[in-house]
Coordinates of C-alpha atoms and ligand atoms in Angstrom, one line a residue:
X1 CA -8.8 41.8 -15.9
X2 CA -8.0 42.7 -12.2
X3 CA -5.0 40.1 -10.4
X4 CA -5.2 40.0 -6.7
X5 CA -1.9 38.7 -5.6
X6 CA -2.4 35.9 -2.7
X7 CA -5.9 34.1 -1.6
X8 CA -5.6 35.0 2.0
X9 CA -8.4 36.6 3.7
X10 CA -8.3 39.7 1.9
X11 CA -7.3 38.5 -1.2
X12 CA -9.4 35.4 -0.8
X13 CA -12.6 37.9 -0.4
X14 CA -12.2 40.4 -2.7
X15 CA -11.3 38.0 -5.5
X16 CA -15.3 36.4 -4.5
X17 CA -16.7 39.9 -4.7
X18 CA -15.8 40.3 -8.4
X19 CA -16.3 37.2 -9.3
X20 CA -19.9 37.8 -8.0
X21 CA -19.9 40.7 -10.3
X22 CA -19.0 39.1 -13.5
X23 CA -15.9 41.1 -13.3
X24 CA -12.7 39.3 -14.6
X25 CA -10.7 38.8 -11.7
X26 CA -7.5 36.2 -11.7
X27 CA -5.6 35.0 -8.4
X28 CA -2.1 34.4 -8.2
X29 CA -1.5 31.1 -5.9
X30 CA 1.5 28.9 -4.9
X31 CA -0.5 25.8 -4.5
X32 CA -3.8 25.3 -6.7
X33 CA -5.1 22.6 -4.4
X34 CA -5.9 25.7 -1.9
X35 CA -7.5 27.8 -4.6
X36 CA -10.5 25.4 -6.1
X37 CA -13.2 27.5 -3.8
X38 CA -12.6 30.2 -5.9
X39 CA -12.5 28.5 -9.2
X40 CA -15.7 27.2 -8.5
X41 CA -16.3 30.4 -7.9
X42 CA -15.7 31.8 -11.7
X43 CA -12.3 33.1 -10.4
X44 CA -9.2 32.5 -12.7
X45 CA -6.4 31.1 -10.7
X46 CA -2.9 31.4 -11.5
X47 CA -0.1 29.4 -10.1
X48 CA 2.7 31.2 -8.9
X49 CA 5.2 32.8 -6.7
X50 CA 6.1 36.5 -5.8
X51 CA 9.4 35.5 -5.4
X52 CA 9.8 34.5 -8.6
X53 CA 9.3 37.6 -11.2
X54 CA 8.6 35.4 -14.1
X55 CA 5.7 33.5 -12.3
X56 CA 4.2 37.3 -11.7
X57 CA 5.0 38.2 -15.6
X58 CA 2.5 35.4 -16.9
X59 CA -0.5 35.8 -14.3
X60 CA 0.2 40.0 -15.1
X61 CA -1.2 39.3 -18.8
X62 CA -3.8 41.4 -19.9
X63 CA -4.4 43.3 -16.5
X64 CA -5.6 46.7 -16.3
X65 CA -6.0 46.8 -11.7
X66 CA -4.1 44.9 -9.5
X67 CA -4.9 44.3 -5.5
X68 CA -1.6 44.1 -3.8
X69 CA -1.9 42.1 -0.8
X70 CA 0.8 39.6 0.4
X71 CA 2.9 39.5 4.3
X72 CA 4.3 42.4 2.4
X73 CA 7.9 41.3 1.9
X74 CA 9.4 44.1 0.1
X75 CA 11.5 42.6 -2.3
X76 CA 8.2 40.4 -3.4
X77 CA 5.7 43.5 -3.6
X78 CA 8.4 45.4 -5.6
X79 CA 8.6 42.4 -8.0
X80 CA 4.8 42.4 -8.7
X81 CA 5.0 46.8 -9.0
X82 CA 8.0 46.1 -11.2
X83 CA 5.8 43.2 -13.7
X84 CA 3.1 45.7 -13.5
X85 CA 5.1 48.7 -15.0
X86 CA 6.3 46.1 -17.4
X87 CA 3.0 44.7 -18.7
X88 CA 1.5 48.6 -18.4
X89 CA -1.1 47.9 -15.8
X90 CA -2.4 50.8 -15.4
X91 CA -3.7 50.7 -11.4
X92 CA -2.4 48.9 -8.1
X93 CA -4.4 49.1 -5.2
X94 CA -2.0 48.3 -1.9
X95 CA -3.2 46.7 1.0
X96 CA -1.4 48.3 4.2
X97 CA -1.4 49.1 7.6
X98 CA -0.5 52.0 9.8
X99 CA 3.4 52.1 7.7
X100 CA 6.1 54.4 8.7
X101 CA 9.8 54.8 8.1
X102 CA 10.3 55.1 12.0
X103 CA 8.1 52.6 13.4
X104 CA 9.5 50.6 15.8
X105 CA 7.5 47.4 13.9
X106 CA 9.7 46.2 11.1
X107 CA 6.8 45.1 9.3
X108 CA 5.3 48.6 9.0
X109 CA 8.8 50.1 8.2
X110 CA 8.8 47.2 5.5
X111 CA 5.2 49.0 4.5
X112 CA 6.6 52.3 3.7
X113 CA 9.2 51.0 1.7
X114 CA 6.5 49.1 -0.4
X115 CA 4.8 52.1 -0.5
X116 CA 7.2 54.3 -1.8
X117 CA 8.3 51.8 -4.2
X118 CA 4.9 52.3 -5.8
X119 CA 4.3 55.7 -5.8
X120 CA 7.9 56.3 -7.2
X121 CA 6.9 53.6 -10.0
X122 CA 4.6 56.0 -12.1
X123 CA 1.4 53.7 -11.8
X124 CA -1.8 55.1 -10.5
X125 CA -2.4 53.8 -6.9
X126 CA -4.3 53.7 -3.9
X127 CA -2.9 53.0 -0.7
X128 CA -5.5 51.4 1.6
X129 CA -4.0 51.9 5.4
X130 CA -6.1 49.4 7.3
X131 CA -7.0 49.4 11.0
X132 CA -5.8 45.7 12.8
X133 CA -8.5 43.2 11.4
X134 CA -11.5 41.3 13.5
X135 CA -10.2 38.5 12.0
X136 CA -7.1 37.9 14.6
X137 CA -9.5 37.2 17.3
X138 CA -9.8 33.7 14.7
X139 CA -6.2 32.7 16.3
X140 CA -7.8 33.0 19.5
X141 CA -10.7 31.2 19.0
X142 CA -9.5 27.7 19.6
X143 CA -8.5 28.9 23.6
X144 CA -12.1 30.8 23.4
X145 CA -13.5 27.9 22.5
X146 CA -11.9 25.8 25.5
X147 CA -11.6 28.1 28.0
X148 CA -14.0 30.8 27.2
X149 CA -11.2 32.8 27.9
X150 CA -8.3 34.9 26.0
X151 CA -5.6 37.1 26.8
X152 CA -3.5 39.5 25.3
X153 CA -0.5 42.6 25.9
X154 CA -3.3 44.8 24.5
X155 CA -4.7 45.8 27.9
X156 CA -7.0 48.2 28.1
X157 CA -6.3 50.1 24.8
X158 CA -9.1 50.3 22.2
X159 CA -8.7 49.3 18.5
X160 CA -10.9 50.7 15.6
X161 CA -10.8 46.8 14.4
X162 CA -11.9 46.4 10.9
X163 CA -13.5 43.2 9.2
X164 CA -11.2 41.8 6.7
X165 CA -14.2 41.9 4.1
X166 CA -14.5 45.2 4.2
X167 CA -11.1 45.5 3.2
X168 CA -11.7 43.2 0.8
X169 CA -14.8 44.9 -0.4
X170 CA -13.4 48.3 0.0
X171 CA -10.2 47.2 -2.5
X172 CA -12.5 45.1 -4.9
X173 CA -14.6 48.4 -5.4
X174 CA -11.5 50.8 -6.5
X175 CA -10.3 48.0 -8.8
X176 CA -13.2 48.1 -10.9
X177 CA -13.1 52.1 -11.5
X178 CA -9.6 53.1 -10.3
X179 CA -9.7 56.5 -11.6
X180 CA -11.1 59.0 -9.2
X181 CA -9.0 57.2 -6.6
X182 CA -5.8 57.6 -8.0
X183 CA -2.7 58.8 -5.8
X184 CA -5.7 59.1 -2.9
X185 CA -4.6 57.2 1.1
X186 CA -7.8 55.7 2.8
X187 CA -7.9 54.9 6.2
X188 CA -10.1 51.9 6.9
X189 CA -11.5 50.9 10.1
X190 CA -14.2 49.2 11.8
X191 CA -17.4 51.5 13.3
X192 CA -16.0 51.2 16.6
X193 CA -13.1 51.5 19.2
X194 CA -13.2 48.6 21.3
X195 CA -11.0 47.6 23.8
X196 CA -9.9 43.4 24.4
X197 CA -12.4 43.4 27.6
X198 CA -15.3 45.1 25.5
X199 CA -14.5 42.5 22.9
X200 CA -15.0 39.7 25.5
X201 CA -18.6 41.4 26.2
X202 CA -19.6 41.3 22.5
X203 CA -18.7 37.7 22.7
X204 CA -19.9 36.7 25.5
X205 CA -23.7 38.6 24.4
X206 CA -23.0 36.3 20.8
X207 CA -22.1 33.4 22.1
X208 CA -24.3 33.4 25.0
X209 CA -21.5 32.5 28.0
X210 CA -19.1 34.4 30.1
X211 CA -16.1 35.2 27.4
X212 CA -13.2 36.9 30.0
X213 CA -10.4 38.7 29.1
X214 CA -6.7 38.6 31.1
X215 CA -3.8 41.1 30.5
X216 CA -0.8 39.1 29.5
X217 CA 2.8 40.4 29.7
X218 CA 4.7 40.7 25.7
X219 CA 6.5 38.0 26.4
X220 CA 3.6 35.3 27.1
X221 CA 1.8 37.3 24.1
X222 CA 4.9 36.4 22.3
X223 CA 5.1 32.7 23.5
X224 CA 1.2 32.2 23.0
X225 CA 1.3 32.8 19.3
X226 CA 4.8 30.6 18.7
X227 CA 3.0 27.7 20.5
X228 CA 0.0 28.4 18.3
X229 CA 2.1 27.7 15.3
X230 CA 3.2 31.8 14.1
X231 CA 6.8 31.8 13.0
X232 CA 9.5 33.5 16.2
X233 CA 9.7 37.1 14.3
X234 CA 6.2 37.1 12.7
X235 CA 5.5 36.6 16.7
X236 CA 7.4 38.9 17.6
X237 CA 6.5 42.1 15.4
X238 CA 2.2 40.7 16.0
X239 CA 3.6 41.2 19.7
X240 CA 4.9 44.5 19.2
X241 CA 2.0 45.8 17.3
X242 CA -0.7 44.5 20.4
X243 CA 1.7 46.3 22.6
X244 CA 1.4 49.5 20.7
X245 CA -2.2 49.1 21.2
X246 CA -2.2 49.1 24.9
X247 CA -0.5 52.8 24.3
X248 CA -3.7 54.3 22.3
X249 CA -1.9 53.5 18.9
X250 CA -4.9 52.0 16.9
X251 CA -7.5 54.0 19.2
X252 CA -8.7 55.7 15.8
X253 CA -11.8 55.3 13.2
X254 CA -12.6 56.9 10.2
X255 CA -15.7 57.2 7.8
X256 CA -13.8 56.3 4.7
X257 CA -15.4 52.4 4.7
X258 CA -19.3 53.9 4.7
X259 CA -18.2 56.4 2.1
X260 CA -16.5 54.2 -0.4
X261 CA -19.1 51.4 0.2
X262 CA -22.3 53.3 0.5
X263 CA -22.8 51.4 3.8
X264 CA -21.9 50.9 7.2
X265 CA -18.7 48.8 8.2
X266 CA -18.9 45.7 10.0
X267 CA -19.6 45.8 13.7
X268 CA -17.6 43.2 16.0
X269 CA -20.8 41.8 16.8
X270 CA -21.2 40.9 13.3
X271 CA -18.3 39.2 13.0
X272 CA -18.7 37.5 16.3
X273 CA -21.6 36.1 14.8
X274 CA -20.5 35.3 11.9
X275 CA -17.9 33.3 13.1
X276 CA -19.5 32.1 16.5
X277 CA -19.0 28.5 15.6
X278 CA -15.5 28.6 15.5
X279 CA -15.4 30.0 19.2
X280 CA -17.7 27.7 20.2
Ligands
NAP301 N1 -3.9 41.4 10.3 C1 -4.0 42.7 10.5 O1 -4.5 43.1 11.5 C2 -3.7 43.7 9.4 C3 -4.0 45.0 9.7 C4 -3.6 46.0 8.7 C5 -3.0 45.6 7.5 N2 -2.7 44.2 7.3 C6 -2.0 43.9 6.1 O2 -2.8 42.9 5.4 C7 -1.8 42.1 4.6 C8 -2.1 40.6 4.8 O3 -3.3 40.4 4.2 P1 -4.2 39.0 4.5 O4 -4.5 39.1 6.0 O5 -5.2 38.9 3.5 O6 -3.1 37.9 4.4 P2 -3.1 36.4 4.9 O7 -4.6 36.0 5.1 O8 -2.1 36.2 6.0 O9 -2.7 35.6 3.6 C9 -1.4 35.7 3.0 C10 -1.5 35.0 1.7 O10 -0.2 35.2 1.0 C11 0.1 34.0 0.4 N3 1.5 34.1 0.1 C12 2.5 34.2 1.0 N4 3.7 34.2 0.4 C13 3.4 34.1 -1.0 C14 4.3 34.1 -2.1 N5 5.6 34.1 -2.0 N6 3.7 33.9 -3.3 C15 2.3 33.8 -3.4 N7 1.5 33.9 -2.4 C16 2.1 34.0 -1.1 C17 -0.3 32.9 1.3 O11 -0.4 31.8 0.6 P3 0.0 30.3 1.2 O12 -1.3 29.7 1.6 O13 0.6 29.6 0.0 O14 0.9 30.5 2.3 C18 -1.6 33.5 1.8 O15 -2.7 33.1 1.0 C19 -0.4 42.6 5.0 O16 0.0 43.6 4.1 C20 -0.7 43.2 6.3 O17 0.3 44.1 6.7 C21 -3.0 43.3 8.3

């Protein structure tokens, strides 16, 4: 049995994936009533918390891999690698981003803590050290959609993006035959490093009108994504990260996507069209 931890997009995706497969695959949840795609699906779904260890103890029954994807609060990623050690799981695969101790980004400092949690925790694991996903440009889409227009602090830097169902794909794969990936870092990214204006071209080709981009300063970035509905320091550190990528810091691909998948990643395009109803 594999337990992905949360049905977000990752989660959401990979958990899909194996169900496809005839793999067993369970999903832990807080609230059922978001989860019945996937039981249709053939997915189990679990009901809990990774705040609360004991919630994390039941779904943990019986696993052998787990997919470790949450908004990576320590103390709740540590609580599922500490119920995994318990119930003897013999694999976690981590979803995570570009983590260092000295990052200016909390959230990525909050990474490597996570991180070392795990490797310090005598389970195997693979740390997958994703690239910022496509899907962000979804929180843009309602203003694409109204304005044909979207800005950001990103400016002209470019951005190995990666589709969030590669990730997903990418983790659902090392799940089912952990072994040769043990202790082994992958470094997953799109095929591509595309700027915020060469994004607006790929949209605008998709979509099939003018899509423009406009530099914003950090603190309208900021002040966009609180209107939008993104809690002040979840803001904040998503404000941070775009600035960082105006300074060349996600301006990098690798091939570890084609090799683990035995095909190409997503292109933006894809995605764009994927998705072009909701920026239209
Ligand atoms: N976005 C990027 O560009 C990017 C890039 C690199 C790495 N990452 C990493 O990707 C991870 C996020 O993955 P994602 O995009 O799949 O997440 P996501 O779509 O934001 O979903 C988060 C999920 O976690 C669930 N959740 C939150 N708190 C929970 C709790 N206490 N107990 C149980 N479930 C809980 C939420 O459920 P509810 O519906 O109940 O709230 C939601 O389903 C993070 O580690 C992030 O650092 C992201």
């Amino acid at each position: 049995m594999i337990l992905i931890t949360t049905a977000g997009q990752v989660g959401s995706a990979a958990a899909q994936l194996l169900a496809h497969r005839a793999e067993p695959v369970r999903v832990l949840v807080r609230d059922l009533g978001k989860a019945t795609a996937l039981a249709q699906a053939g997915v189990e779904v679990a009901e809990g918390d990774l705040a609360i260890p004991a919630t994390i103890d039941v779904a943990m029954q019986g696993v052998s891999a787990v997919v470790l994807v949450s908004p990576a609060i320590p103390a709740q990623e540590l609580n599922v690698v500490g119920s995994a050690v318990r119930a003897g799981a013999g694999h976690v695969v981590k979803i995570t981003s570009k983590a260092s101790a000295d990052s200016p980004i909390a959230r990525r400092r909050d990474q490597t803590e996570i991180e070392n949690g795990l490797i310090a925790s005598g389970l195997g694991y693979t740390l997958l050290r994703n690239n910022a996903y496509m899907q962000n440009f979804l929180m843009l889409a309602p203003a694409i959609a109204k304005t044909s227009s979207f800005g950001s602090v990103a400016g002209d830097g470019r951005v190995g993006l990666i589709d969030a169902r590669d990730v997903a794909a990418v983790a659902a794969e090392i799940a089912v035959s952990p072994a040769s990936h043990a202790g082994k870092t992958y470094w997953l990214t799109g095929p591509e490093r595309l700027s915020y204006s060469d994004a607006a071209a790929v949209l605008s080709k998709v979509l099939g009108r003018p899509i423009t981009f406009h530099p914003l300063t950090f603190e309208e970035e900021r002040q966009a994504m609180i209107d939008a509905g993104v809690p002040e320091t979840i803001a904040e550190m998503n404000a941070q990260a775009l600035s960082l990528f105006a300074r060349g810091d996600s301006d990098w691909i690798a091939d570890d996507v084609p090799s683990l998948l035995g095909r190409p990643a997503r292109t933006f395009e894809q995605f764009a069209t994927d998705h072009a109803a909701a920026f239209s």
